[in-house]
Amino acid sequence: MRFSSCYIPTLKETPAEAEVASHKLLLRAGMVRKLTSGVYIYLPLGLRAIDNVARVVREEMNAAGFQELLMPSVIPGDLWKETGRWEHYGKELLRFKDRNDRDYCLGPTHEEVITDLVRGEVRSYRQLPVRLYQIQSKFRDEIRPRFGLMRGREFVMKDGYSFDVDDAAADASYAIMYDAYMRIFQRLGLRFRAVEADTGSIGGNFSHEFMVLADTGEDTIAACTSCHYAANVERAEVVWKGTPCTTGCSPYEQVATPGAHSVEEVSAMLGVAPERVVKTMLFTVDGKHVAVLVRGDREVNDIKLKNLLKAQDVQLASGEVVEALTHAPVGFAGPVGLDVPIYADAELQGATDYVTGANAADAHLLHVDLARDAVVTAYADLRAITAADCCPRCGAPIELPKGIEVGHIFKLGTKYSDAMHAVFLDENGKERVMIMGCYGIGVSRVVAAAIEQNNDENGIIFPPQIAPVQCILLNLDPGKEDVSAKADEIHDLLEEQGVSVLLDDREERPGVKFKDADLIGAPMQLIVGGKGLARGIVECKDRRTGEKGELPLATLPEALAAWMETVRQGWQARMA
Ligand SMILES: [Zn+2]
């Protein structure tokens, strides 16, 4: 490829609309352009990056025994009405009518379409498993599209689906996908974690999110520093390390704490450390009220509460509810005499000599012994994990890195096959419902996430597998015939070696070419100029490390191959 004949409209200035690195750099590097809110045109270089991700995904999906098909993006509303999602999906579903006034939607996901396909074709257990996937543009009408390809409304997604005879077979499909996803993200050269995700009402360990690690990520992961354990902080288990306190304490007494609502205010006023204060939070769970107790320096994890109570809806109780239950303004709730079910974090089991709210205005209690003075319905893991906690599997320290979700695998069970009556006859001729799984990768989002993870002040630093071009070749003296001839020769040599290359043959100053090369982010740069040729060398630069070197013209093919291998190995080593 030659820069002079390519459509690569790089920008010197960062467009004001862009907030995050990937959005800024994709615009500046001439890889995407906004058509309308959350909807982007993928320009040639951007499309090459997306295609590179799609190619790796496709190869690994095929190797895992999934077959590619392509479903329409226009979906009849009737299918979505069968599963109830037409009512429940909300405004993210873009709906419209055809000329005959029939309902349609633009597919954000394709469970209904694929279930409709399979139920019409599969009759016998002999035809299962069915394992299919597609790579396609999806549409989700986000309320606040932002961050460019990170949270667009239209995006390229790989969605795969499996249909199995029973739970064990469905688990096998799931395991195959888990392994394929591990290979995909390793091959793409990204630092990532497979993270146990919350499955909400379905339950069980049947959902993993694949997170690209990046400081700008919106999700926080609890990741072990030693073993493979990683979980979304929403579900990370907390193993309580302490021992119950059995010393006992004197009877509790009420003290005045005027105006002290928060743990910090109470702890300062009474001269007691926050970890000696019990925080009492009131929640409304499916319309009923409960209290949750955690140590003053901890936070309640309401997803754990929701799962513990097998609830649909968990909300912090309103101010009116708190006042009615505690006979005091918000900030003075406590477990003693509180007439609602009380759930306490496991860490508080055996807690004695704690400070709690007094259920009276401007008052707290000293010397509370939970077992003696309150009625606790159950102790359970109810708090959010912190960096001071340890791995629930191996006990090693954990860290809390930020991540960007790029993949999600999910054992669906019979949610769709039940609703849509996708059944088969087993070996005894008995009708049974198929067990489903679904497996997504945000293909265009992977490109954005790769940039969030790999960039510097000069531009993008693409991993070799994703880079739109692996090598950018700068001709510093396009006016000189011998330099241009050598640049052409190296260009052809690289293509012969199967290395994608962009030859910057533009009539531009070297400074402009260096800037664009860094911005576009090809992992390898080669620089050909009159001065170097006179010395019998071309210069090379590893975009990731910034390391520069010289390759002798005399043995160029071998020297080039060896240097490129070093660059690739550097990327691999970084993964470990
Ligand atoms: Zn561990």
Coordinates of C-alpha atoms and ligand atoms in Angstrom, one line a residue:
M1 CA 0.0 0.0 0.0
R2 CA 1.2 3.5 -0.8
F3 CA 0.1 6.4 1.4
S4 CA -0.2 8.7 -1.6
S5 CA -3.0 6.6 -3.0
C6 CA -4.7 5.7 0.2
Y7 CA -7.6 7.5 2.0
I8 CA -6.0 8.2 5.4
P9 CA -7.2 11.7 6.5
T10 CA -5.1 12.2 9.6
L11 CA -5.8 15.2 11.8
K12 CA -3.3 17.5 13.6
E13 CA -5.9 18.6 16.2
T14 CA -7.9 16.5 18.5
P15 CA -11.6 16.9 17.8
A16 CA -13.4 18.5 20.7
E17 CA -16.1 15.8 20.9
A18 CA -13.7 13.0 21.8
E19 CA -13.3 12.2 25.5
V20 CA -11.2 9.0 25.7
A21 CA -7.9 8.0 24.1
S22 CA -9.3 5.5 21.6
H23 CA -11.9 7.9 20.3
K24 CA -9.4 10.8 19.9
L25 CA -6.8 8.6 18.2
L26 CA -9.2 6.8 15.9
L27 CA -10.4 10.1 14.6
R28 CA -6.9 11.7 14.5
A29 CA -5.4 8.7 12.7
G30 CA -8.0 8.9 10.0
M31 CA -9.6 5.5 10.9
V32 CA -13.2 6.5 11.7
R33 CA -15.6 9.3 11.1
K34 CA -18.8 10.0 12.9
L35 CA -21.9 9.9 10.7
T36 CA -24.4 10.7 13.6
S37 CA -24.5 10.2 17.3
G38 CA -23.0 6.7 18.1
V39 CA -22.8 5.7 14.5
Y40 CA -19.4 5.6 12.7
I41 CA -18.0 5.2 9.2
Y42 CA -15.0 2.8 9.4
L43 CA -12.4 4.3 7.1
P44 CA -10.0 2.0 5.2
L45 CA -7.4 1.7 8.0
G46 CA -10.0 1.4 10.7
L47 CA -11.8 -1.3 8.7
R48 CA -8.5 -3.2 8.3
A49 CA -8.1 -3.3 12.1
I50 CA -11.7 -4.5 12.6
D51 CA -11.2 -7.1 9.9
N52 CA -8.0 -8.3 11.6
V53 CA -9.9 -8.9 14.8
A54 CA -12.7 -10.6 12.9
R55 CA -10.2 -12.9 11.1
V56 CA -8.7 -14.2 14.4
V57 CA -12.2 -14.6 15.9
R58 CA -13.4 -16.4 12.8
E59 CA -10.4 -18.8 12.7
E60 CA -10.8 -19.7 16.4
M61 CA -14.6 -20.1 16.2
N62 CA -14.2 -22.4 13.2
A63 CA -11.5 -24.4 14.9
A64 CA -13.8 -24.8 17.9
G65 CA -16.4 -26.4 15.7
F66 CA -18.8 -23.5 15.3
Q67 CA -20.1 -22.7 11.8
E68 CA -20.6 -19.2 10.5
L69 CA -23.9 -18.1 9.1
L70 CA -25.3 -14.6 8.6
M71 CA -28.7 -13.6 9.9
P72 CA -30.6 -10.5 8.8
S73 CA -30.3 -7.3 11.0
V74 CA -34.0 -6.7 10.4
I75 CA -36.0 -8.9 12.7
P76 CA -39.9 -9.3 12.8
G77 CA -41.3 -8.0 16.1
D78 CA -43.4 -11.2 16.4
L79 CA -40.4 -13.2 17.4
W80 CA -39.5 -10.8 20.1
K81 CA -43.1 -10.8 21.3
E82 CA -42.8 -14.6 21.7
T83 CA -40.0 -14.3 24.3
G84 CA -41.5 -11.2 26.0
R85 CA -38.5 -9.1 25.1
W86 CA -40.6 -6.8 22.9
E87 CA -42.1 -5.5 26.1
H88 CA -39.1 -5.8 28.4
Y89 CA -36.1 -4.7 26.3
G90 CA -36.9 -1.0 26.5
K91 CA -35.8 1.9 24.4
E92 CA -32.5 0.4 23.4
L93 CA -34.4 -1.7 20.9
L94 CA -34.8 0.3 17.7
R95 CA -38.4 -0.5 16.5
F96 CA -40.1 0.4 13.2
K97 CA -42.9 -0.6 11.0
D98 CA -43.0 -1.7 7.4
R99 CA -45.5 -0.5 4.8
N100 CA -48.0 -3.1 6.0
D101 CA -47.9 -1.8 9.5
R102 CA -46.0 -4.8 10.8
D103 CA -43.6 -4.4 13.7
Y104 CA -39.9 -4.9 13.2
C105 CA -36.7 -4.2 15.1
L106 CA -33.0 -3.7 14.2
G107 CA -31.3 -6.6 15.9
P108 CA -29.2 -5.8 19.0
T109 CA -28.8 -9.6 19.6
H110 CA -30.1 -12.7 17.8
E111 CA -31.4 -15.3 20.3
E112 CA -34.9 -15.2 18.9
V113 CA -33.9 -15.5 15.3
I114 CA -31.5 -18.4 15.8
T115 CA -34.0 -20.2 18.1
D116 CA -36.6 -19.8 15.5
L117 CA -34.3 -21.2 12.9
V118 CA -33.2 -24.2 14.9
R119 CA -36.7 -25.1 16.2
G120 CA -37.9 -25.4 12.6
E121 CA -35.1 -27.7 11.6
V122 CA -33.9 -29.8 14.5
R123 CA -36.2 -32.7 15.5
S124 CA -33.9 -35.4 17.0
Y125 CA -31.1 -35.6 19.6
R126 CA -29.0 -37.0 16.8
Q127 CA -28.9 -33.5 15.2
L128 CA -27.5 -31.9 18.4
P129 CA -25.4 -30.1 19.3
V130 CA -25.9 -27.2 16.9
R131 CA -23.2 -24.6 17.2
L132 CA -23.4 -21.4 15.0
Y133 CA -22.1 -17.9 15.0
Q134 CA -22.1 -14.8 12.9
I135 CA -20.2 -11.5 12.6
Q136 CA -22.5 -8.7 11.9
S137 CA -23.4 -5.0 12.6
K138 CA -25.7 -4.7 15.6
F139 CA -27.7 -1.7 16.7
R140 CA -28.5 -0.7 20.3
D141 CA -30.1 2.7 20.8
E142 CA -27.9 3.7 23.8
I143 CA -29.3 6.6 25.8
R144 CA -25.9 8.3 25.9
P145 CA -23.6 7.0 23.1
R146 CA -20.1 8.1 23.8
F147 CA -16.4 7.2 23.7
G148 CA -16.5 6.5 19.9
L149 CA -16.3 2.8 19.2
M150 CA -16.4 2.0 22.9
R151 CA -20.1 2.7 23.3
G152 CA -21.6 3.3 20.0
R153 CA -25.1 2.6 18.8
E154 CA -24.1 0.6 15.8
F155 CA -21.2 -1.8 16.2
V156 CA -19.7 -5.0 14.8
M157 CA -20.3 -8.0 17.0
K158 CA -19.6 -11.7 16.8
D159 CA -22.5 -13.6 18.4
G160 CA -22.4 -17.4 18.7
Y161 CA -25.1 -19.8 20.0
S162 CA -25.1 -23.4 21.1
F163 CA -28.0 -25.8 21.4
D164 CA -27.5 -29.0 23.4
V165 CA -29.4 -32.1 24.6
D166 CA -28.8 -31.6 28.3
D167 CA -26.9 -29.6 31.0
A168 CA -23.7 -31.6 30.7
A169 CA -23.5 -31.2 27.0
A170 CA -24.3 -27.5 27.3
D171 CA -21.4 -27.2 29.8
A172 CA -19.1 -28.8 27.3
S173 CA -20.1 -26.2 24.7
Y174 CA -19.5 -23.5 27.2
A175 CA -16.0 -24.9 28.0
I176 CA -15.1 -25.1 24.3
M177 CA -16.0 -21.4 24.0
Y178 CA -14.1 -20.4 27.1
D179 CA -11.0 -22.0 25.7
A180 CA -11.5 -20.5 22.3
Y181 CA -12.0 -17.0 23.9
M182 CA -8.7 -17.5 25.8
R183 CA -6.9 -18.2 22.5
I184 CA -8.6 -15.3 20.7
F185 CA -7.5 -12.7 23.2
Q186 CA -4.0 -14.2 23.5
R187 CA -3.6 -14.2 19.8
L188 CA -4.7 -10.6 19.6
G189 CA -1.8 -9.6 21.9
L190 CA -4.0 -8.0 24.6
R191 CA -3.5 -8.1 28.3
F192 CA -6.8 -9.4 29.6
R193 CA -8.6 -11.4 32.3
A194 CA -11.4 -13.9 32.1
V195 CA -13.7 -12.8 34.9
E196 CA -16.4 -14.6 36.7
A197 CA -19.5 -12.5 36.1
D198 CA -22.8 -12.1 37.8
T199 CA -25.5 -14.3 36.3
G200 CA -28.3 -12.6 38.1
S201 CA -31.4 -14.7 38.4
I202 CA -30.0 -17.6 36.4
G203 CA -27.4 -18.5 39.0
G204 CA -24.4 -20.8 38.9
N205 CA -20.9 -20.3 37.6
F206 CA -22.0 -20.0 34.0
S207 CA -21.0 -16.6 32.9
H208 CA -17.6 -15.1 32.2
E209 CA -16.7 -11.7 30.9
F210 CA -13.5 -11.1 29.0
M211 CA -11.9 -7.9 30.1
V212 CA -9.1 -6.0 28.4
L213 CA -7.1 -4.4 31.1
A214 CA -6.9 -0.6 30.8
D215 CA -6.8 2.2 33.3
T216 CA -9.6 3.9 31.5
G217 CA -11.9 0.9 31.8
E218 CA -15.4 1.3 33.3
D219 CA -15.4 -2.0 35.2
T220 CA -13.3 -2.9 38.2
I221 CA -12.0 -6.5 38.5
A222 CA -10.9 -8.3 41.6
A223 CA -7.9 -10.3 40.3
C224 CA -5.6 -12.6 42.2
T225 CA -1.9 -11.8 41.9
S226 CA -1.1 -15.5 42.1
C227 CA -3.8 -17.8 40.7
H228 CA -6.2 -17.4 37.8
Y229 CA -9.1 -16.2 40.0
A230 CA -10.7 -13.0 38.7
A231 CA -14.2 -11.7 39.3
N232 CA -16.2 -8.7 38.6
V233 CA -16.2 -6.7 41.9
E234 CA -20.0 -7.0 41.8
R235 CA -19.6 -10.7 42.6
A236 CA -16.1 -11.2 44.0
E237 CA -16.4 -13.4 47.1
V238 CA -14.9 -12.0 50.3
V239 CA -13.3 -14.6 52.6
W240 CA -13.4 -13.3 56.1
K241 CA -10.0 -13.7 57.7
G242 CA -10.7 -12.5 61.2
T243 CA -11.6 -14.5 64.3
P244 CA -14.8 -13.9 66.4
C245 CA -14.3 -11.6 69.3
T246 CA -15.4 -13.4 72.5
T247 CA -14.3 -11.0 75.2
G248 CA -17.8 -9.6 75.7
C249 CA -18.6 -6.1 76.8
S250 CA -20.5 -4.1 79.3
P251 CA -24.3 -3.4 78.6
Y252 CA -24.9 -0.9 75.8
E253 CA -25.6 2.7 76.6
Q254 CA -27.0 5.5 74.6
V255 CA -24.9 8.7 74.0
A256 CA -25.7 11.9 72.3
T257 CA -24.2 12.4 68.8
P258 CA -25.9 15.7 67.7
G259 CA -25.7 16.1 63.9
A260 CA -23.4 13.1 63.4
H261 CA -25.0 11.2 60.5
S262 CA -22.1 9.5 58.7
V263 CA -19.6 6.9 60.0
E264 CA -16.8 9.5 59.7
E265 CA -18.7 12.1 61.8
V266 CA -19.7 9.5 64.5
S267 CA -16.2 8.1 64.6
A268 CA -14.7 11.6 65.0
M269 CA -17.1 12.7 67.6
L270 CA -16.8 9.6 69.8
G271 CA -13.1 9.0 69.1
V272 CA -13.8 5.4 67.8
A273 CA -12.1 4.0 64.7
P274 CA -14.6 3.5 61.7
E275 CA -14.0 -0.3 61.8
R276 CA -15.5 -0.3 65.4
V277 CA -18.7 1.3 64.1
V278 CA -21.5 -0.8 62.6
K279 CA -23.1 0.8 59.5
T280 CA -26.8 0.0 59.3
M281 CA -28.3 0.3 55.8
L282 CA -32.0 -0.1 55.1
F283 CA -33.1 -1.6 51.8
T284 CA -36.4 -2.2 50.0
V285 CA -36.2 -5.7 48.5
D286 CA -39.2 -6.7 46.3
G287 CA -41.4 -4.3 48.3
K288 CA -40.2 -5.5 51.7
H289 CA -37.8 -3.8 54.0
V290 CA -34.6 -5.3 55.4
A291 CA -31.5 -4.0 57.2
V292 CA -27.9 -4.8 56.2
L293 CA -25.0 -4.4 58.6
V294 CA -21.4 -3.9 57.6
R295 CA -18.4 -2.5 59.3
G296 CA -18.1 1.3 59.2
D297 CA -15.2 1.1 56.8
R298 CA -16.9 -1.2 54.3
E299 CA -19.5 -0.9 51.6
V300 CA -22.6 -3.0 51.1
N301 CA -22.7 -4.9 47.8
D302 CA -26.3 -4.8 46.8
I303 CA -25.9 -7.5 44.1
K304 CA -24.8 -10.0 46.8
L305 CA -27.9 -9.0 48.8
K306 CA -30.1 -9.5 45.8
N307 CA -28.6 -13.0 45.2
L308 CA -28.8 -13.9 48.9
L309 CA -32.5 -13.1 49.0
K310 CA -33.1 -14.4 45.5
A311 CA -34.8 -11.0 44.8
Q312 CA -35.8 -9.3 41.6
D313 CA -35.4 -5.7 42.8
V314 CA -33.1 -4.2 45.5
Q315 CA -33.3 -0.5 46.3
L316 CA -31.9 1.6 49.0
A317 CA -34.9 2.4 51.2
S318 CA -36.3 6.0 50.8
G319 CA -35.8 8.6 53.5
E320 CA -39.5 8.3 54.5
V321 CA -39.2 4.5 55.0
V322 CA -36.0 4.9 57.1
E323 CA -37.7 7.5 59.3
A324 CA -40.8 5.4 59.8
L325 CA -38.7 2.3 60.7
T326 CA -36.1 4.0 62.9
H327 CA -38.2 6.8 64.4
A328 CA -35.3 9.0 63.6
P329 CA -33.8 11.0 60.7
V330 CA -31.6 9.2 58.2
G331 CA -28.1 8.5 59.8
F332 CA -29.1 7.1 63.2
A333 CA -30.4 3.5 62.2
G334 CA -29.1 0.7 64.3
P335 CA -29.8 -3.0 64.8
V336 CA -31.0 -2.9 68.4
G337 CA -34.7 -3.1 68.6
L338 CA -35.1 -2.7 64.8
D339 CA -38.2 -4.6 63.6
V340 CA -37.1 -5.8 60.2
P341 CA -35.1 -8.8 59.1
I342 CA -31.4 -8.0 59.7
Y343 CA -28.6 -9.4 57.5
A344 CA -25.1 -8.9 58.7
D345 CA -21.8 -9.2 56.8
A346 CA -19.9 -12.3 57.8
E347 CA -17.2 -10.1 59.2
L348 CA -19.5 -9.0 62.0
Q349 CA -20.2 -12.5 63.4
G350 CA -19.4 -12.4 67.1
A351 CA -19.0 -8.6 67.0
T352 CA -18.9 -7.1 70.5
D353 CA -18.3 -3.6 71.8
Y354 CA -19.4 -1.9 68.6
V355 CA -20.9 1.6 68.1
T356 CA -24.3 1.5 66.3
G357 CA -27.1 4.0 65.6
A358 CA -29.7 4.2 68.4
N359 CA -32.8 4.5 66.2
A360 CA -33.3 7.9 67.9
A361 CA -32.4 11.3 66.6
D362 CA -28.9 12.5 67.4
A363 CA -28.0 9.4 69.3
H364 CA -25.8 6.3 69.0
L365 CA -25.2 3.3 71.2
L366 CA -21.8 2.2 72.7
H367 CA -20.9 -1.3 73.7
V368 CA -23.3 -3.2 71.4
D369 CA -22.9 -6.9 71.3
L370 CA -24.7 -8.1 68.1
A371 CA -25.5 -11.6 69.3
R372 CA -26.6 -10.3 72.7
D373 CA -28.4 -7.1 71.8
A374 CA -29.9 -7.6 68.3
V375 CA -31.7 -10.3 66.3
V376 CA -29.6 -11.1 63.2
T377 CA -31.5 -13.2 60.7
A378 CA -28.3 -14.4 58.9
Y379 CA -24.7 -13.6 58.5
A380 CA -23.4 -13.7 54.9
D381 CA -20.9 -12.3 52.5
L382 CA -22.5 -9.0 51.8
R383 CA -19.8 -6.5 51.4
A384 CA -17.8 -5.2 48.4
I385 CA -14.3 -6.6 48.1
T386 CA -11.4 -4.2 48.8
A387 CA -7.7 -4.2 47.8
A388 CA -6.9 -5.3 51.4
D389 CA -8.8 -8.6 51.0
C390 CA -7.3 -11.8 49.8
C391 CA -8.0 -14.2 47.0
P392 CA -11.0 -16.4 47.9
R393 CA -9.3 -19.4 46.1
C394 CA -5.7 -19.3 47.2
G395 CA -5.4 -16.6 49.8
A396 CA -2.8 -14.5 47.9
P397 CA -3.2 -10.7 47.7
I398 CA -5.6 -9.4 45.1
E399 CA -5.5 -6.3 43.0
L400 CA -8.3 -4.2 41.6
P401 CA -7.4 -3.3 38.0
K402 CA -9.8 -1.6 35.6
G403 CA -11.1 -3.4 32.6
I404 CA -13.1 -3.0 29.4
E405 CA -15.6 -5.8 28.6
V406 CA -15.0 -7.1 25.1
G407 CA -16.5 -10.6 25.4
H408 CA -19.2 -12.4 27.4
I409 CA -20.0 -16.0 27.4
F410 CA -23.3 -17.1 29.0
K411 CA -25.1 -20.4 29.7
L412 CA -28.6 -19.4 28.9
G413 CA -30.3 -22.6 29.9
T414 CA -33.8 -22.8 28.6
K415 CA -34.9 -19.2 28.8
Y416 CA -35.4 -18.9 25.0
S417 CA -36.0 -22.5 24.1
D418 CA -38.8 -22.7 26.7
A419 CA -40.5 -19.5 25.5
M420 CA -40.2 -20.4 21.9
H421 CA -40.7 -24.2 22.3
A422 CA -37.4 -25.3 20.8
V423 CA -37.7 -29.0 21.5
F424 CA -36.3 -32.3 20.3
L425 CA -37.0 -36.0 20.8
D426 CA -34.5 -37.9 23.0
E427 CA -33.3 -41.5 22.4
N428 CA -36.5 -42.7 24.2
G429 CA -38.7 -40.6 21.9
K430 CA -39.5 -38.2 24.7
E431 CA -39.8 -34.5 23.9
R432 CA -37.2 -32.3 25.7
V433 CA -36.2 -28.6 25.6
M434 CA -32.9 -27.7 24.2
I435 CA -30.3 -26.1 26.5
M436 CA -28.7 -23.0 25.0
G437 CA -25.6 -20.9 25.4
C438 CA -24.7 -17.6 23.9
Y439 CA -21.3 -16.1 23.2
G440 CA -20.5 -12.5 22.2
I441 CA -17.4 -10.5 21.2
G442 CA -17.6 -6.8 20.5
V443 CA -15.3 -6.9 17.5
S444 CA -15.2 -3.1 16.8
R445 CA -14.9 -2.6 20.6
V446 CA -11.9 -4.8 20.7
V447 CA -10.1 -2.3 18.4
A448 CA -11.0 0.6 20.8
A449 CA -10.0 -1.4 23.8
A450 CA -6.7 -2.4 22.2
I451 CA -6.0 1.4 21.8
E452 CA -7.1 2.2 25.3
Q453 CA -4.6 -0.3 26.6
N454 CA -1.8 0.6 24.1
N455 CA -1.2 4.3 23.4
D456 CA 1.1 7.1 24.3
E457 CA 1.2 10.9 23.8
N458 CA 2.2 10.4 20.1
G459 CA -0.6 8.0 19.1
I460 CA -1.7 4.4 18.8
I461 CA 0.5 1.4 19.5
F462 CA -1.2 -1.5 17.8
P463 CA -0.5 -5.1 18.7
P464 CA 0.8 -6.8 15.5
Q465 CA -2.3 -9.0 15.1
I466 CA -4.7 -6.0 15.1
A467 CA -2.6 -3.3 13.4
P468 CA -4.1 -2.2 10.1
V469 CA -0.5 -2.4 8.8
Q470 CA 2.3 -4.2 10.6
C471 CA 5.0 -2.0 9.1
I472 CA 5.1 1.6 8.0
L473 CA 7.9 2.4 5.7
L474 CA 9.0 6.0 5.5
N475 CA 10.6 7.3 2.4
L476 CA 12.3 10.5 3.6
D477 CA 13.5 11.6 0.2
P478 CA 10.7 10.8 -2.3
G479 CA 12.3 13.2 -4.8
K480 CA 15.5 11.1 -5.0
E481 CA 15.2 8.2 -7.5
D482 CA 17.7 5.9 -5.8
V483 CA 15.9 6.3 -2.4
S484 CA 12.5 5.7 -4.0
A485 CA 13.8 2.7 -5.8
K486 CA 15.1 1.2 -2.5
A487 CA 11.9 2.0 -0.7
D488 CA 9.9 0.3 -3.4
E489 CA 12.2 -2.7 -3.2
I490 CA 11.7 -3.0 0.6
H491 CA 8.0 -2.5 0.2
D492 CA 7.8 -5.5 -2.2
L493 CA 10.1 -7.6 -0.1
L494 CA 7.9 -7.1 3.0
E495 CA 4.8 -8.0 1.0
E496 CA 6.5 -11.2 -0.3
Q497 CA 7.3 -12.0 3.4
G498 CA 3.5 -11.6 4.1
V499 CA 4.0 -8.5 6.2
S500 CA 1.3 -5.8 5.6
V501 CA 3.1 -2.5 4.8
L502 CA 2.2 1.1 4.2
L503 CA 4.8 3.0 2.2
D504 CA 4.7 6.7 3.0
D505 CA 5.7 8.0 -0.4
R506 CA 4.1 11.4 0.1
E507 CA 5.8 14.7 -0.8
E508 CA 5.8 15.8 2.8
R509 CA 8.5 16.9 5.3
P510 CA 10.1 14.1 7.3
G511 CA 8.6 15.6 10.5
V512 CA 5.0 15.1 9.2
K513 CA 5.8 11.5 8.2
F514 CA 7.3 10.6 11.6
K515 CA 4.3 12.1 13.4
D516 CA 1.8 10.2 11.2
A517 CA 3.7 7.0 11.6
D518 CA 3.6 7.2 15.4
L519 CA -0.1 8.3 15.2
I520 CA -1.2 5.4 13.0
G521 CA 0.5 3.0 15.4
A522 CA 2.0 0.3 13.1
P523 CA 4.2 -1.8 15.5
M524 CA 7.2 -1.5 13.2
Q525 CA 8.7 1.5 11.5
L526 CA 11.4 1.4 8.8
I527 CA 13.0 4.6 7.6
V528 CA 14.7 4.9 4.3
G529 CA 16.6 8.1 3.4
G530 CA 19.5 9.3 1.3
K531 CA 21.9 9.6 4.3
G532 CA 21.2 6.1 5.5
L533 CA 21.6 4.6 2.1
A534 CA 25.0 6.3 1.7
R535 CA 26.0 4.5 4.9
G536 CA 24.5 1.2 3.7
I537 CA 21.7 1.0 6.2
V538 CA 18.0 1.6 6.8
E539 CA 16.7 2.6 10.2
C540 CA 14.2 0.7 12.2
K541 CA 12.0 1.6 15.2
D542 CA 9.9 -0.6 17.5
R543 CA 6.8 1.6 18.0
R544 CA 6.1 0.0 21.4
T545 CA 9.5 0.3 23.1
G546 CA 10.7 3.3 21.0
E547 CA 13.9 1.3 20.5
K548 CA 15.8 2.3 17.3
G549 CA 18.3 0.3 15.3
E550 CA 20.0 0.0 11.9
L551 CA 19.6 -2.9 9.4
P552 CA 22.5 -3.4 6.9
L553 CA 21.4 -3.3 3.3
A554 CA 23.8 -6.0 2.4
T555 CA 21.8 -8.7 4.3
L556 CA 18.5 -6.9 4.4
P557 CA 16.0 -9.8 4.0
E558 CA 17.6 -11.8 6.9
A559 CA 18.2 -8.7 9.1
L560 CA 14.6 -7.5 8.5
A561 CA 13.1 -10.9 9.3
A562 CA 15.2 -11.2 12.5
W563 CA 14.3 -7.7 13.7
M564 CA 10.6 -8.2 13.1
E565 CA 10.7 -11.5 15.0
T566 CA 12.2 -9.6 17.9
V567 CA 9.4 -7.0 17.9
R568 CA 6.8 -9.7 17.8
Q569 CA 8.5 -11.6 20.7
G570 CA 8.5 -8.4 22.7
W571 CA 4.7 -8.3 22.3
Q572 CA 4.4 -11.9 23.3
A573 CA 6.6 -11.5 26.4
R574 CA 4.4 -8.6 27.5
M575 CA 1.4 -11.0 27.7
A576 CA 3.1 -13.4 30.2
Ligands
ZN1 ZN -5.7 -16.8 44.0

